[in-house]
Amino acid sequence: MDSREFRNAMGRFATGVTVITTNDGAGAHGMTANAFMSISLEPKLITISIDNKANMLNKIKAAGQYAVNFLSDEQQDISMNFAGQKKKEDGVDFDFIQGIPVIKDSLASIVCDVDQEIVVGDHTLFIGRVLDVELTEGNPLTFYCGKYGNYRQKECV
Ligand code: FAD
Ligand code: NAD
């Protein structure tokens, strides 16, 4: 099986879109990601999967902390900015939770300390121990078959 066929198959799993944010001391850095999973309630753990060639890799290693920001359907421009697809000309607004940069107006921002780092193939999993979360109302941005979309429902209660 070639990589295109693998990606076409994986692309049929509809996901939300996140931006991972961190600060290694050189300022806020963000990266768009859809490889996200909630993995444990007690303790509260999540994971992300970062390409070993991504600039984000060494920044999270140095910071020992990161945030995951779930984007709303009004934030496609932010996803494109942090995927290197299209620069957002008017810049990106960051807030801070416990000193960790987060994307303003995300549906949820989850900040965590790195608990474990596991190299798996050409990616590295960063298991995060959750420190805090912040929530906003809105509808999620989705990613399906390589394309952005949206999903509308009643309020998330
Ligand atoms: P760079 O390429 O250095 O940064 C990414 C972009 O963010 C650049 O354009 C940069 O200018 C901008 N940027 C960074 N910090 C700031 C700032 N402070 N202010 C303004 N702009 C800033 N890759 C994975 O490894 N794992 C995934 O799960 C994953 N999922 C993806 C899901 C989707 C829907 C898409 C579109 C891409 C996904 N990618 C994923 C690919 C990944 O987003 C790109 O390869 C990305 O460019 C790699 O980022 P980087 O850390 O190497 O940083
Ligand atoms: P695509 O067709 O490349 O992505 C479809 C699906 O394939 C993704 O949702 C993901 O599950 C999987 N995938 C793609 N690249 C992967 C990789 N390098 N490692 C593991 N899984 C991967 O969609 P697209 O619109 O062409 O994506 C835009 C860019 O973002 C591409 O360069 C793609 O490689 C990258 N991307 C990377 C990841 C990742 O590293 N986990 C995830 C999504 C997209």
XYZ file of C-alpha atoms and ligand atoms in Angstrom:
254
model
C 0.000 0.000 0.000
C 1.393 3.458 -0.829
C 1.237 6.483 1.491
C -1.461 8.207 -0.590
C -3.794 5.233 -0.182
C -3.102 5.166 3.584
C -3.833 8.913 3.865
C -7.010 8.548 1.761
C -8.192 5.872 4.201
C -7.255 7.893 7.325
C -8.921 10.963 5.802
C -12.273 9.155 5.919
C -12.160 9.354 9.706
C -13.844 12.741 10.321
C -12.142 14.758 13.059
C -12.192 18.145 14.703
C -9.213 20.452 14.241
C -6.866 21.596 17.000
C -3.944 23.979 17.234
C -1.195 22.851 19.602
C 0.511 25.791 21.336
C 3.597 26.060 23.510
C 6.333 28.486 24.553
C 9.928 27.301 24.859
C 11.072 30.754 25.986
C 11.400 32.138 22.440
C 7.705 33.134 22.254
C 4.440 31.393 21.397
C 4.553 28.707 18.672
C 1.511 26.963 17.185
C 0.868 23.956 14.936
C -2.390 22.616 13.467
C -3.100 18.992 14.434
C -5.947 16.491 14.249
C -4.123 13.569 15.902
C -5.576 14.121 19.381
C -6.979 11.682 21.913
C -8.380 11.838 25.440
C -6.851 8.823 27.209
C -7.477 8.726 30.959
C -9.871 10.256 33.528
C -7.927 9.452 36.750
C -5.385 10.848 36.234
C -6.562 13.204 33.505
C -4.363 12.485 30.490
C -4.505 13.402 26.798
C -2.155 12.728 23.892
C -1.014 14.398 20.685
C 1.169 12.997 17.889
C 3.863 15.264 16.426
C 5.848 14.564 13.241
C 9.515 14.092 14.158
C 10.397 16.692 11.494
C 8.029 19.397 12.836
C 9.507 22.487 14.492
C 6.957 21.932 17.265
C 8.768 18.781 18.434
C 11.794 20.456 20.053
C 9.698 23.345 21.318
C 7.445 21.023 23.375
C 10.510 19.078 24.586
C 12.096 22.328 25.791
C 8.902 23.756 27.318
C 7.739 20.530 29.018
C 4.215 21.928 28.615
C 1.681 22.440 25.822
C -1.929 23.394 25.157
C -4.494 21.849 22.793
C -7.048 24.310 21.371
C -10.220 22.918 19.715
C -11.091 25.287 16.856
C -14.558 26.606 16.010
C -15.891 26.851 12.459
C -15.059 30.574 12.612
C -11.348 29.753 12.995
C -10.458 28.028 9.686
C -8.068 30.904 8.954
C -6.244 30.098 12.203
C -5.983 26.416 11.240
C -4.586 27.376 7.834
C -2.106 29.767 9.432
C -0.699 27.141 11.806
C -0.594 24.457 9.092
C 1.528 26.782 6.941
C -1.273 26.858 4.312
C -2.145 30.577 4.365
C -0.727 33.291 6.605
C -3.316 35.204 8.647
C -2.467 38.786 7.735
C -3.981 40.393 10.850
C -2.020 38.093 13.202
C -3.199 35.675 15.872
C -4.432 36.621 19.363
C -3.100 34.512 22.225
C -4.433 34.315 25.777
C -2.538 32.620 28.610
C -3.613 29.916 31.060
C -1.072 29.217 33.818
C 1.506 31.012 31.639
C 0.922 28.695 28.643
C -0.200 30.439 25.404
C -3.641 29.415 24.114
C -5.684 30.487 21.067
C -8.312 33.088 21.959
C -11.991 32.061 21.387
C -11.282 28.325 20.920
C -14.157 25.961 21.831
C -11.844 24.494 24.475
C -8.249 25.086 25.503
C -6.581 22.323 27.510
C -3.235 23.069 29.149
C -0.934 20.332 30.380
C 2.493 19.261 31.572
C 4.282 16.622 29.495
C 3.936 13.344 31.426
C 5.517 10.941 28.905
C 7.175 11.211 25.509
C 6.993 8.128 23.270
C 8.687 7.906 19.862
C 6.448 5.828 17.551
C 7.594 5.468 13.936
C 8.023 8.904 12.345
C 5.964 10.680 15.069
C 6.342 11.309 18.816
C 3.408 10.982 21.217
C 3.353 13.538 24.021
C 1.118 12.314 26.841
C -0.090 15.389 28.737
C -1.216 15.614 32.382
C -4.079 18.142 32.303
C -3.642 21.229 34.505
C -6.673 23.290 33.475
C -9.331 23.786 30.764
C -11.232 26.811 29.463
C -14.450 26.563 27.382
C -16.335 28.820 24.928
C -19.628 28.163 23.065
C -19.624 27.675 19.278
C -19.618 25.033 16.521
C -16.597 22.870 15.680
C -14.369 23.136 12.616
C -14.107 19.674 11.020
C -11.594 17.923 8.738
C -12.770 15.133 6.400
C -11.185 13.744 3.217
C -8.540 16.483 3.321
C -11.159 19.269 3.436
C -12.421 21.628 6.105
C -16.124 21.588 6.984
C -18.468 22.199 9.885
C -20.984 20.452 12.095
C -23.946 22.245 13.567
C -25.885 21.180 16.634
C -27.658 22.648 19.644
C -25.543 24.082 22.447
C -23.005 21.757 24.087
C -24.300 21.365 27.666
P 6.085 25.739 11.362
O 5.923 25.234 9.991
O 7.281 26.457 11.777
O 4.781 26.534 11.840
C 3.539 26.289 11.300
C 2.931 27.629 10.860
O 2.493 28.330 12.032
C 3.911 28.555 10.127
O 3.263 29.074 8.986
C 4.208 29.641 11.169
O 4.433 30.918 10.585
C 2.924 29.662 11.994
N 3.170 30.122 13.374
C 3.824 29.461 14.359
N 3.861 30.202 15.483
C 3.196 31.376 15.212
C 2.873 32.548 15.971
N 3.279 32.714 17.234
N 2.129 33.518 15.374
C 1.707 33.386 14.091
N 1.995 32.307 13.312
C 2.739 31.316 13.867
N 1.143 17.426 11.850
C 1.448 16.627 12.901
O 2.634 16.435 13.212
N 0.480 16.050 13.673
C -0.839 16.220 13.410
O -1.679 15.701 14.133
C -1.193 17.034 12.301
N -2.478 17.223 11.989
C -2.828 18.066 10.982
C -4.184 18.303 10.735
C -4.582 19.162 9.728
C -6.059 19.388 9.472
C -3.597 19.827 8.955
C -4.019 20.781 7.863
C -2.251 19.611 9.197
C -1.847 18.726 10.223
N -0.498 18.483 10.510
C -0.165 17.666 11.553
C 0.556 19.120 9.726
C 1.144 20.367 10.436
O 0.132 21.295 10.821
C 2.119 21.135 9.491
O 3.053 20.237 8.937
C 2.827 22.268 10.225
O 3.260 23.244 9.310
C 4.034 21.814 11.016
O 4.344 22.828 11.925
P 5.793 23.105 12.531
O 5.787 22.965 13.998
O 6.844 22.377 11.750
O 5.961 24.634 12.437
P -4.253 14.188 3.964
O -5.027 13.490 2.929
O -2.780 14.162 3.923
O -4.697 13.688 5.405
C -5.709 12.727 5.610
C -5.414 11.992 6.887
O -4.233 11.201 6.723
C -5.119 12.888 8.082
O -6.290 13.301 8.740
C -4.257 11.975 8.939
O -5.096 11.099 9.677
C -3.483 11.161 7.934
N -2.127 11.698 7.691
C -1.750 12.600 6.743
N -0.437 12.845 6.829
C 0.027 12.066 7.833
C 1.306 11.873 8.396
N 2.404 12.501 7.931
N 1.418 11.008 9.433
C 0.340 10.353 9.903
N -0.887 10.487 9.409
C -1.042 11.344 8.392
O -4.808 15.661 4.037
P -4.101 16.950 3.540
O -5.145 17.992 3.374
O -3.246 16.653 2.366
O -3.184 17.354 4.797
C -2.483 18.545 4.770
C -1.069 18.337 5.288
O -1.110 18.075 6.692
C -0.330 17.156 4.640
O 1.010 17.554 4.431
C -0.404 16.080 5.699
O 0.687 15.172 5.651
C -0.418 16.889 6.985
N -1.096 16.132 8.064
C -0.310 15.492 8.949
C -0.883 14.749 9.955
C -0.005 14.042 10.939
O 1.187 14.179 10.912
N -0.511 13.251 11.856
C -2.269 14.699 10.088
C -3.061 15.393 9.139
C -2.461 16.108 8.133
